[in-house]
């Protein structure tokens, strides 16, 4: 059946499948095959899921959105060079620049060869390559793209911002109050996660995965765990599968509540933040009571989950859902009915459907601009196939639409939590722990797609013969959303930037790694 | 909306009683503030938060301090937008090398008397990120630290207890 699908059809023709890569195939291509792929990509709509380097190879993952087929392609680059995908998949550009900065891989004929994560501060160049190089003796300043025109001025912002947010640099070019162009410079919170994971036992690497982006700790832990489990062919206990979904939905609700309030707050409507932050606190306390950590960090582990729900957990969760069902709708009505608020959010920060598709942007950014994609549904993973939920999709593409997608997702997640709580008792607790041991002493390659509150995470992992991590690439959804923020703010006034930025809420840490 | 405001007005405060100032924090702070500084600060602290490579988990909990349940401002402690307005830098993260210079510059931009509080295991010890090419490690390798609030991330009550200890120490006459 697969042979007839266009994605696999092409890859079977131009590449050789690699053994023990699960659950989707990985193909090794030659240089000709890679060039052929680029030609094909120019004419088709396959979404880029990720692109990552190794000392002598580059990998990219794609999905054919219609069929849901996913595949990884790899090209050996003994000379450390590969033909760039950036002309046909603009979202590849920053990933290629990252692969260059970390592994020294050169993307030929790239649309933008500037460094990205490397700010000349590490004391070493291409730190993860086979031969790291000495730093540039006297590095020059980063070159921002040139802007020309009459009456333009530039406003540099960051890396340290005015609020309690993560660091990054924004270079605005404005004409009076109107933003003509925004250019982002990221990488300030690069902590070297991929390098730190290398050579670590799975359990230790999982703790790093949990700290890729604190707000999505459950989702990143889940993506890492599922990639490892795929690599080793491990089946986790059913109870763990359900508890994972429970935690993931709690995380989604908590973040969306925080975001909805924060977006309104950036439109000078502090009342909403005061209200939703109380609801958020309520969710975190329930998470704490149920799983022993407010953000549920380190609770999803390879092999299962670290803690089962205590006896009183079901009751606490039912109370939580009931309370949110009572307190959230009136707030939604207020949001909907405040003309002064709508005035700020409607038509602000528009992103076109064409752009989200071109960049493969997911989460509320994609779904507010008509991109109907949610990895809980496609490719889908347990237990969501046994749960009923809708994926809200809007087409307006503005701040308001991104707020509404979140509102609808909160409602859906509350229903999911309720369904899970109803189903849980029937799912046996097993002998003692809702997890199975992750056997060391075996290798393999695995990959997972997980829907975080922010969008789709792709994690790819290779385990060596000893069961330690040989290479792991966790690709946060922010990679494909950050570039669109640059487009969203164009034509808006500078004062609306915080609003637009918050409506995206991209992760700096998840992106910078 | 009106109904909401009315409920908020008549429903009583949702704010919870504060934890007592953390004992270890009090001990750590003992003797760190001289008389002049105490007189200058009184019972108010302005905090500038700096993320020096955090995973953003610490930021989430620092944010929570401003919600009506913890309501940090009732103690005269508030977050300010510029280091030039701050008495305290609250630093998170294992000092990503890409943030090192920005952190130092922010500290230099903060007028004295000033204190540096580090929040979270990353900032206290480098956490899981110490030892790599990309992070310096504990904040104290870069700047003098006055108070450490460990945790991953610290709970809002731990943060509150730590900051209250700072307030107590600075206000004691
Ligand atoms: S201490 Fe924990 S929560 Fe805070 S930044 Fe470090 S990893 Fe994140």
XYZ file of C-alpha atoms and ligand atoms in Angstrom:
694
model
C 0.000 0.000 0.000
C 2.729 2.397 0.979
C 4.569 1.953 -2.287
C 1.732 3.689 -4.083
C 1.829 6.767 -1.902
C 3.680 9.593 -3.585
C 6.029 10.336 -0.628
C 7.142 6.760 -0.237
C 6.920 6.229 -3.975
C 9.555 8.840 -4.646
C 11.743 7.910 -1.698
C 11.718 4.245 -2.618
C 12.923 5.226 -6.063
C 15.670 7.586 -5.032
C 16.750 6.204 -1.670
C 17.483 3.085 0.335
C 15.505 2.395 3.499
C 17.564 2.148 6.671
C 16.898 -0.686 9.058
C 15.604 -0.260 12.600
C 14.133 3.202 12.224
C 10.682 3.369 13.752
C 7.788 3.962 13.415
C 8.316 5.715 10.077
C 10.979 4.807 7.540
C 14.260 6.587 7.024
C 15.861 6.665 3.601
C 19.498 7.179 2.802
C 19.857 9.265 -0.342
C 22.827 9.939 -2.550
C 23.615 13.458 -3.620
C 21.652 12.959 -6.850
C 18.683 11.688 -4.912
C 18.855 14.680 -2.599
C 18.872 17.046 -5.589
C 15.951 15.150 -7.088
C 14.106 15.544 -3.791
C 14.676 19.305 -3.881
C 13.212 19.428 -7.396
C 10.213 17.490 -6.223
C 9.745 19.676 -3.137
C 9.541 22.745 -5.366
C 6.351 21.370 -6.826
C 4.664 19.559 -3.946
C 3.276 20.481 -0.552
C 5.120 18.128 1.791
C 5.655 19.804 5.136
C 9.123 19.992 6.547
C 9.056 18.465 10.021
C 12.675 19.053 10.901
C 16.242 19.240 9.678
C 19.239 18.331 11.777
C 22.883 17.600 11.461
C 25.440 15.084 12.553
C 29.177 15.352 12.101
C 29.091 13.817 8.622
C 25.429 13.685 7.679
C 22.304 15.755 7.416
C 18.748 14.558 8.005
C 15.381 16.030 7.188
C 11.879 14.813 7.964
C 8.782 15.371 5.858
C 5.099 14.686 6.014
C 2.666 14.411 3.204
C -0.167 16.198 4.966
C -2.993 14.621 3.004
C -2.072 10.986 3.617
C -0.256 11.659 6.887
C 2.770 9.710 5.667
C 6.015 10.636 7.377
C 9.589 9.876 6.370
C 13.131 10.876 7.204
C 15.724 11.388 4.511
C 19.464 11.387 5.118
C 22.448 12.462 3.111
C 26.005 11.562 4.017
C 28.206 14.615 3.695
C 31.826 13.456 3.967
C 32.954 16.905 2.809
C 30.616 18.576 5.285
C 28.426 20.086 2.545
C 24.904 19.484 1.312
C 22.555 21.215 -1.143
C 20.330 23.580 0.814
C 16.598 23.053 1.082
C 16.005 26.691 1.974
C 14.965 27.811 -1.509
C 12.125 25.287 -1.634
C 11.364 25.145 2.102
C 12.112 28.529 3.668
C 11.531 27.039 7.126
C 14.684 24.975 6.579
C 16.917 28.022 6.579
C 17.315 28.613 10.317
C 17.616 24.874 10.942
C 20.405 24.714 8.371
C 22.129 27.663 9.984
C 21.883 25.874 13.327
C 23.327 22.693 11.789
C 26.152 24.814 10.454
C 26.880 26.460 13.790
C 26.824 23.185 15.716
C 28.237 20.685 13.209
C 30.001 22.849 10.647
C 27.777 21.562 7.825
C 27.661 23.975 4.916
C 24.335 24.399 3.130
C 25.181 25.047 -0.519
C 23.238 27.767 -2.332
C 21.401 28.690 0.838
C 19.128 31.714 0.883
C 20.881 33.024 4.008
C 24.317 31.842 5.164
C 24.619 33.956 8.337
C 25.291 32.280 11.678
C 22.283 31.670 13.885
C 22.977 30.039 17.257
C 26.682 30.854 17.335
C 27.149 34.363 18.724
C 30.937 34.022 18.978
C 30.644 33.530 22.719
C 31.229 29.788 23.163
C 35.005 29.901 22.940
C 34.772 27.261 20.211
C 33.276 26.906 16.742
C 31.172 23.984 15.481
C 31.293 22.426 18.976
C 29.549 19.181 18.008
C 31.586 18.413 14.897
C 34.412 15.897 14.848
C 36.924 18.695 14.877
C 35.737 21.714 16.784
C 37.606 24.840 15.744
C 39.166 27.705 17.637
C 36.959 30.778 17.959
C 37.238 33.659 15.532
C 39.923 35.934 17.041
C 38.077 39.241 16.769
C 34.501 38.599 15.682
C 32.650 41.393 13.922
C 29.082 42.380 14.686
C 26.158 40.357 13.357
C 24.954 41.752 10.039
C 21.284 42.507 9.980
C 19.578 42.609 6.617
C 19.897 46.002 4.937
C 16.863 48.255 4.832
C 16.633 51.211 2.523
C 14.029 53.876 2.113
C 13.103 57.350 3.090
C 12.066 58.209 6.620
C 12.933 54.824 8.081
C 14.369 54.413 11.533
C 15.455 51.362 13.475
C 14.514 50.289 16.983
C 16.698 47.592 18.507
C 15.016 45.674 21.350
C 16.576 43.052 23.572
C 18.004 40.570 24.332
C 16.865 41.708 27.792
C 13.233 42.790 27.471
C 11.054 44.917 29.698
C 8.860 42.130 31.035
C 9.531 38.787 32.636
C 10.087 37.019 29.355
C 12.860 35.126 27.687
C 15.696 36.902 25.908
C 15.927 37.519 22.190
C 16.722 40.453 19.953
C 14.206 42.211 17.739
C 15.339 44.737 15.180
C 12.416 46.873 14.059
C 12.556 49.124 11.073
C 9.723 51.608 11.305
C 8.284 54.429 9.302
C 6.803 56.653 11.944
C 4.728 54.293 14.047
C 4.333 51.611 11.426
C 6.642 48.623 11.362
C 8.094 48.124 7.925
C 10.183 45.148 8.863
C 11.048 43.075 11.881
C 14.136 40.957 11.964
C 14.646 38.499 14.793
C 17.930 37.419 16.185
C 17.670 34.418 18.468
C 20.014 31.949 20.118
C 20.656 33.832 23.369
C 19.423 30.966 25.525
C 21.289 28.263 23.639
C 22.322 25.849 26.376
C 23.733 23.115 24.178
C 20.955 20.624 24.920
C 21.725 18.395 21.951
C 25.399 18.194 22.891
C 24.590 17.508 26.547
C 22.271 14.663 25.600
C 24.937 12.906 23.600
C 26.383 9.884 25.372
C 23.949 10.147 28.286
C 21.886 7.210 29.488
C 18.268 7.508 28.410
C 17.024 8.410 31.907
C 19.424 11.341 32.210
C 18.730 12.588 28.709
C 15.035 12.495 29.579
C 15.660 15.030 32.350
C 17.256 17.316 29.782
C 14.313 16.809 27.437
C 12.014 17.896 30.268
C 13.919 21.187 30.411
C 13.949 22.055 26.712
C 11.031 24.422 27.228
C 9.621 24.529 30.750
C 6.109 25.478 29.682
C 5.935 22.384 27.459
C 7.828 20.067 29.776
C 5.202 17.312 29.599
C 4.986 17.440 25.812
C 8.752 17.448 25.290
C 9.191 14.614 27.783
C 6.482 12.708 25.976
C 8.066 13.281 22.569
C 11.436 12.126 23.859
C 9.953 9.114 25.635
C 7.939 8.028 22.621
C 10.941 8.409 20.310
C 13.028 6.227 22.648
C 10.235 3.695 22.969
C 9.894 3.585 19.183
C 13.635 3.059 18.815
C 13.632 0.160 21.261
C 10.253 -1.246 20.273
C 8.937 -0.852 23.816
C 5.245 -1.008 24.588
C 4.313 1.136 27.579
C 1.573 0.069 29.998
C -1.910 1.270 28.982
C -2.303 3.126 32.229
C 0.805 5.173 31.526
C -0.541 6.060 28.084
C -3.697 7.483 29.646
C -1.887 9.294 32.437
C 0.425 10.890 29.885
C -2.540 12.267 27.968
C -4.035 13.530 31.215
C -0.864 15.449 32.043
C -0.555 16.751 28.487
C -4.092 18.152 28.567
C -3.570 19.735 31.986
C -0.467 21.395 30.585
C -2.396 22.632 27.556
C -5.174 24.127 29.688
C -2.744 25.812 32.088
C -0.756 27.427 29.282
C -3.738 28.539 27.234
C -5.314 30.130 30.309
C -2.105 31.981 31.037
C -1.786 33.090 27.406
C -5.366 34.315 27.042
C -4.928 36.511 30.104
C -1.485 37.711 29.061
C -2.659 38.647 25.560
C -5.509 40.722 27.020
C -3.076 42.245 29.485
C -0.887 43.372 26.591
C -3.993 45.057 25.200
C -4.181 46.928 28.550
C -7.041 44.784 29.873
C -5.469 43.622 33.115
C -8.715 42.276 34.518
C -8.538 39.212 32.287
C -5.030 38.306 33.411
C -6.062 38.673 37.053
C -8.874 36.211 36.392
C -7.219 33.650 34.141
C -4.056 33.590 36.248
C -6.205 32.418 39.157
C -7.638 29.673 36.995
C -4.155 28.761 35.839
C -3.011 28.569 39.464
C -5.943 26.274 40.144
C -4.787 23.918 37.368
C -1.186 23.923 38.587
C -2.241 23.120 42.144
C -4.341 20.240 40.946
C -1.392 18.996 38.887
C 0.772 19.309 41.987
C -1.706 17.388 44.138
C -2.066 14.680 41.499
C 1.504 14.292 40.294
C 3.705 16.024 42.857
C 4.943 18.863 40.641
C 3.135 21.986 39.508
C 4.487 21.784 35.966
C 4.619 17.964 36.054
C 8.298 18.043 35.199
C 10.025 14.620 34.998
C 6.680 12.846 35.391
C 6.618 11.420 31.880
C 9.629 9.131 31.519
C 10.795 6.676 28.861
C 8.935 3.471 29.578
C 5.891 5.099 31.157
C 5.207 7.645 33.852
C 7.001 8.283 37.132
C 3.897 8.581 39.289
C 0.419 7.164 39.261
C -2.622 9.219 40.101
C -3.339 9.062 43.846
C -6.713 7.774 45.056
C -8.141 11.236 45.534
C -6.850 12.368 42.120
C -9.992 11.598 40.133
C -12.096 13.675 42.509
C -9.672 16.599 42.358
C -9.711 16.515 38.573
C -13.485 16.346 38.416
C -13.686 19.363 40.743
C -11.189 21.215 38.604
C -13.137 20.604 35.407
C -16.393 21.611 37.094
C -14.903 24.813 38.446
C -13.317 25.808 35.142
C -16.544 25.047 33.302
C -18.255 27.480 35.654
C -15.671 30.246 35.756
C -14.233 30.228 32.240
C -17.329 30.885 30.045
C -18.190 34.232 31.708
C -14.640 35.383 30.990
C -14.996 34.310 27.376
C -18.221 36.308 27.180
C -16.393 39.354 28.513
C -13.615 38.903 25.971
C -16.172 38.615 23.221
C -18.185 41.611 24.354
C -15.475 44.199 25.008
C -15.265 46.473 22.013
C -12.090 48.128 23.320
C -10.396 44.739 23.474
C -11.628 43.567 20.093
C -10.399 46.830 18.667
C -6.863 45.760 19.570
C -7.040 42.090 18.618
C -9.204 41.948 15.478
C -7.183 42.261 12.236
C -3.974 42.786 14.252
C -0.949 40.641 13.434
C -2.362 38.931 10.379
C -0.720 35.793 9.024
C -1.947 34.368 5.740
C -2.964 30.765 5.178
C -0.386 30.605 2.426
C 2.432 31.505 4.838
C 1.510 29.044 7.572
C 1.350 26.299 4.970
C 4.648 27.309 3.413
C 6.373 27.234 6.800
C 4.443 24.258 8.101
C 3.503 26.250 11.207
C 1.356 24.380 13.685
C -0.451 25.023 16.935
C -2.612 28.089 17.438
C -0.513 29.969 14.866
C -1.309 27.496 12.099
C -4.856 26.707 13.169
C -5.842 30.380 13.415
C -4.825 30.735 9.761
C -6.672 27.726 8.410
C -4.026 24.996 8.719
C -5.970 22.026 9.982
C -3.188 20.011 11.559
C -2.940 18.440 15.007
C -0.612 15.521 15.600
C -2.946 14.046 18.211
C -5.201 13.310 15.252
C -2.753 12.888 12.397
C -0.576 10.855 12.533
C -2.323 10.355 15.879
C -1.199 8.459 18.936
C -2.753 6.611 21.834
C -4.994 7.215 23.641
C -6.421 9.993 21.472
C -7.803 7.475 18.989
C -10.160 6.391 21.767
C -11.159 9.895 22.800
C -13.588 12.337 21.271
C -12.314 15.814 20.533
C -12.432 18.506 17.930
C -9.556 20.480 16.497
C -10.698 24.095 16.241
C -9.583 25.805 13.042
C -10.210 29.431 12.123
C -9.224 31.359 9.040
C -8.951 35.009 10.113
C -5.262 34.669 10.991
C -5.213 37.601 13.439
C -4.521 37.945 17.178
C -8.231 37.480 17.835
C -8.289 34.177 15.964
C -5.285 32.936 17.917
C -7.128 33.812 21.142
C -10.241 31.962 19.986
C -8.324 28.855 18.979
C -6.969 28.793 22.535
C -10.413 29.315 24.037
C -11.839 26.432 22.040
C -8.870 24.235 22.884
C -9.351 24.868 26.588
C -12.925 23.635 26.214
C -11.810 20.584 24.260
C -9.073 19.751 26.751
C -11.488 19.980 29.672
C -13.655 17.446 27.905
C -10.614 15.256 27.277
C -9.617 15.405 30.948
C -13.126 14.411 31.885
C -13.163 11.502 29.448
C -9.804 10.278 30.718
C -10.912 10.447 34.344
C -13.963 8.371 33.465
C -11.899 5.772 31.640
C -8.954 5.518 34.048
C -10.406 3.240 36.740
C -11.010 0.529 34.170
C -7.371 0.610 33.206
C -5.458 -1.632 35.511
C -2.762 -0.214 37.700
C -0.591 -3.157 36.817
C 1.668 -4.786 39.354
C 3.326 -1.788 40.890
C 4.467 0.970 38.605
C 2.931 2.405 35.462
C 6.177 2.023 33.593
C 8.336 -0.676 32.074
C 12.103 -0.738 32.328
C 13.913 0.798 29.388
C 16.424 -1.861 28.530
C 19.950 -0.736 28.065
C 22.252 -2.642 25.798
C 20.250 -2.141 22.666
C 20.327 0.439 19.939
C 17.936 1.776 17.357
C 16.443 4.890 15.878
C 13.080 6.343 16.734
C 10.974 9.348 16.108
C 7.837 10.847 17.600
C 5.399 13.619 16.822
C 3.602 15.087 19.824
C 1.155 17.969 19.985
C 2.256 20.392 22.686
C 0.069 23.345 23.674
C 2.170 25.360 21.254
C 2.062 22.976 18.314
C 3.794 19.930 16.990
C 7.057 18.716 18.492
C 9.204 16.357 16.470
C 11.832 14.412 18.361
C 14.298 12.124 16.665
C 16.663 9.899 18.592
C 19.386 7.370 17.897
C 20.429 5.077 20.723
C 23.800 3.388 20.604
C 24.500 -0.250 21.400
C 24.712 0.519 25.131
C 21.318 2.190 25.203
C 22.782 5.671 25.581
C 21.752 8.587 23.402
C 23.995 8.838 20.354
C 22.078 11.725 18.830
C 18.827 13.417 19.706
C 17.152 16.264 17.912
C 14.085 17.741 19.584
C 12.461 20.224 17.214
C 10.200 22.646 19.023
C 7.148 24.029 17.170
C 8.594 27.520 17.604
C 11.082 26.932 14.784
C 8.269 27.247 12.252
C 6.383 29.996 14.084
C 9.127 32.513 14.845
C 9.686 33.365 11.147
C 5.970 34.123 10.763
C 6.011 36.608 13.622
C 8.273 38.724 11.434
C 5.538 38.719 8.802
C 2.685 39.204 11.273
C 3.961 42.517 12.622
C 4.607 44.105 9.203
C 2.233 47.033 8.650
C 1.181 47.085 12.308
C 2.181 49.770 14.771
C 5.185 49.197 17.030
C 2.930 49.342 20.085
C 1.096 46.244 18.899
C 4.221 44.124 18.908
C 3.830 42.796 22.474
C 0.302 41.797 21.595
C 1.348 39.980 18.424
C 4.303 38.375 20.155
C 2.153 37.139 23.028
C -0.478 35.809 20.643
C 2.243 33.626 19.110
C 4.001 32.883 22.405
C 6.904 31.126 20.743
C 9.459 29.490 22.999
C 12.922 30.997 23.034
C 14.423 28.154 25.051
C 12.752 25.472 22.925
C 14.072 27.095 19.779
C 17.557 28.011 20.989
C 18.084 24.631 22.690
C -18.558 42.199 33.283
C -20.367 44.297 35.910
C -21.466 41.163 37.657
C -17.873 40.011 37.668
C -16.613 43.219 39.180
C -19.314 43.049 41.803
C -18.386 39.494 42.749
C -14.746 40.487 42.911
C -15.588 43.409 45.171
C -17.890 41.541 47.518
C -16.321 38.097 47.403
C -13.385 38.968 49.636
C -9.768 38.700 48.584
C -8.473 35.513 46.983
C -5.005 36.362 48.176
C -3.478 33.853 50.539
C -1.513 34.485 53.702
C 2.173 34.896 53.070
C 4.726 32.300 54.075
C 7.147 33.442 56.750
C 10.500 34.635 55.503
C 12.664 31.627 54.718
C 15.071 30.837 57.566
C 17.963 29.690 55.403
C 17.511 32.815 53.328
C 17.597 34.979 56.437
C 20.788 33.279 57.533
C 22.347 33.715 54.096
C 21.462 37.375 54.050
C 22.608 38.157 57.575
C 25.140 40.944 57.528
C 24.823 41.527 53.799
C 23.040 44.815 54.114
C 24.608 47.746 55.832
C 22.713 50.380 57.749
C 22.815 52.974 55.005
C 21.326 50.606 52.497
C 18.581 49.619 54.904
C 17.648 53.203 55.505
C 17.546 53.841 51.793
C 15.327 50.919 50.893
C 12.768 50.905 53.666
C 10.138 48.292 53.019
C 10.160 48.299 49.285
C 12.075 46.440 46.647
C 12.110 46.836 42.893
C 13.119 43.740 41.005
C 14.406 43.353 37.500
C 14.240 39.779 36.257
C 16.924 38.475 33.900
C 16.667 35.163 32.107
C 20.230 34.006 31.551
C 19.428 30.739 29.826
C 16.396 29.465 31.676
C 14.081 26.812 30.261
C 11.311 29.332 31.083
C 9.974 27.128 33.897
C 11.387 29.524 36.482
C 9.784 32.454 34.644
C 6.388 30.772 34.835
C 6.600 30.596 38.613
C 8.009 34.104 38.927
C 5.014 35.228 36.892
C 2.714 33.417 39.269
C 3.942 35.680 42.078
C 2.011 38.508 40.479
C -1.296 36.655 40.330
C -3.955 37.655 42.874
C -3.279 34.557 44.964
C 0.346 35.374 45.799
C 0.033 39.094 45.056
C 3.656 40.055 45.510
C 2.932 43.767 45.312
C 1.170 43.800 48.666
C 4.615 43.565 50.286
C 5.990 46.524 48.405
C 7.921 44.257 46.076
C 7.408 44.881 42.390
C 8.902 43.979 39.066
C 10.258 46.858 37.045
C 11.004 47.163 33.350
C 14.488 48.609 33.560
C 17.544 47.657 35.592
C 17.984 51.384 36.187
C 14.891 51.286 38.390
C 15.855 48.125 40.216
C 17.295 47.294 43.645
C 17.426 43.595 42.945
C 18.315 41.507 39.918
C 16.528 38.180 39.975
C 18.475 35.879 37.696
C 17.454 32.503 36.279
C 19.315 30.020 34.086
C 22.785 28.484 33.893
C 24.276 31.635 32.277
C 24.178 30.684 28.641
C 27.401 32.088 27.224
C 25.341 33.926 24.626
C 23.664 35.781 27.522
C 26.749 36.369 29.653
C 27.513 39.826 28.367
C 23.883 40.964 28.501
C 23.674 39.764 32.114
C 26.811 41.623 33.140
C 25.653 44.761 31.350
C 22.277 44.582 33.058
C 24.006 44.278 36.442
C 26.256 47.225 35.607
C 23.196 49.263 34.652
C 21.618 48.637 38.058
C 22.392 51.441 40.512
C 23.668 50.583 44.000
C 22.804 49.585 46.618
C 21.803 46.437 44.774
C 21.376 42.755 45.394
C 21.554 39.726 43.231
C 19.130 36.899 43.850
C 19.412 33.692 41.865
C 16.320 31.621 41.223
C 16.302 27.934 40.376
C 18.792 25.087 40.361
C 20.235 26.228 37.022
C 21.182 29.635 38.350
C 22.280 28.257 41.733
C 24.528 25.466 40.487
C 24.296 25.277 36.708
C 21.845 22.406 37.146
C 21.929 19.885 34.339
C 23.592 22.366 32.042
C 26.892 22.858 33.818
C 29.952 21.631 31.998
C 28.873 22.090 28.395
C 30.399 24.455 25.864
C 27.340 26.701 25.900
C 26.869 27.589 29.584
C 29.084 29.161 32.227
C 27.268 27.383 35.067
C 26.305 28.973 38.405
C 25.577 32.698 38.239
C 28.096 33.263 41.028
C 30.884 32.498 38.566
C 29.965 35.688 36.787
C 28.537 38.006 39.437
C 28.441 38.184 43.263
C 25.313 36.448 44.548
C 23.463 37.550 47.711
C 20.663 35.050 47.912
C 19.969 31.634 46.403
C 16.481 30.220 45.942
C 16.873 26.611 44.752
C 14.216 24.444 43.131
C 13.396 23.316 39.648
C 11.552 25.555 39.432
C 11.151 26.957 42.971
C 7.514 27.061 44.014
C 5.953 30.509 44.250
C 5.839 30.126 48.040
C 9.587 29.429 48.103
C 10.217 32.469 45.959
C 7.985 34.542 48.181
C 9.674 33.319 51.355
C 13.083 34.149 49.894
C 12.100 37.609 48.746
C 10.404 38.336 52.074
C 13.615 37.416 53.841
C 15.402 39.944 51.672
C 12.779 42.516 52.529
C 13.010 41.747 56.255
C 16.754 42.019 56.236
C 16.747 45.215 54.264
C 14.041 46.804 56.391
C 15.371 45.772 59.808
C 16.729 48.746 61.683
S 15.898 25.575 37.496
Fe 14.584 24.140 36.425
S 12.798 25.364 35.900
Fe 14.416 26.806 36.407
S 15.406 27.267 34.476
Fe 16.527 25.570 35.355
S 15.603 23.758 34.469
Fe 14.178 25.437 34.146
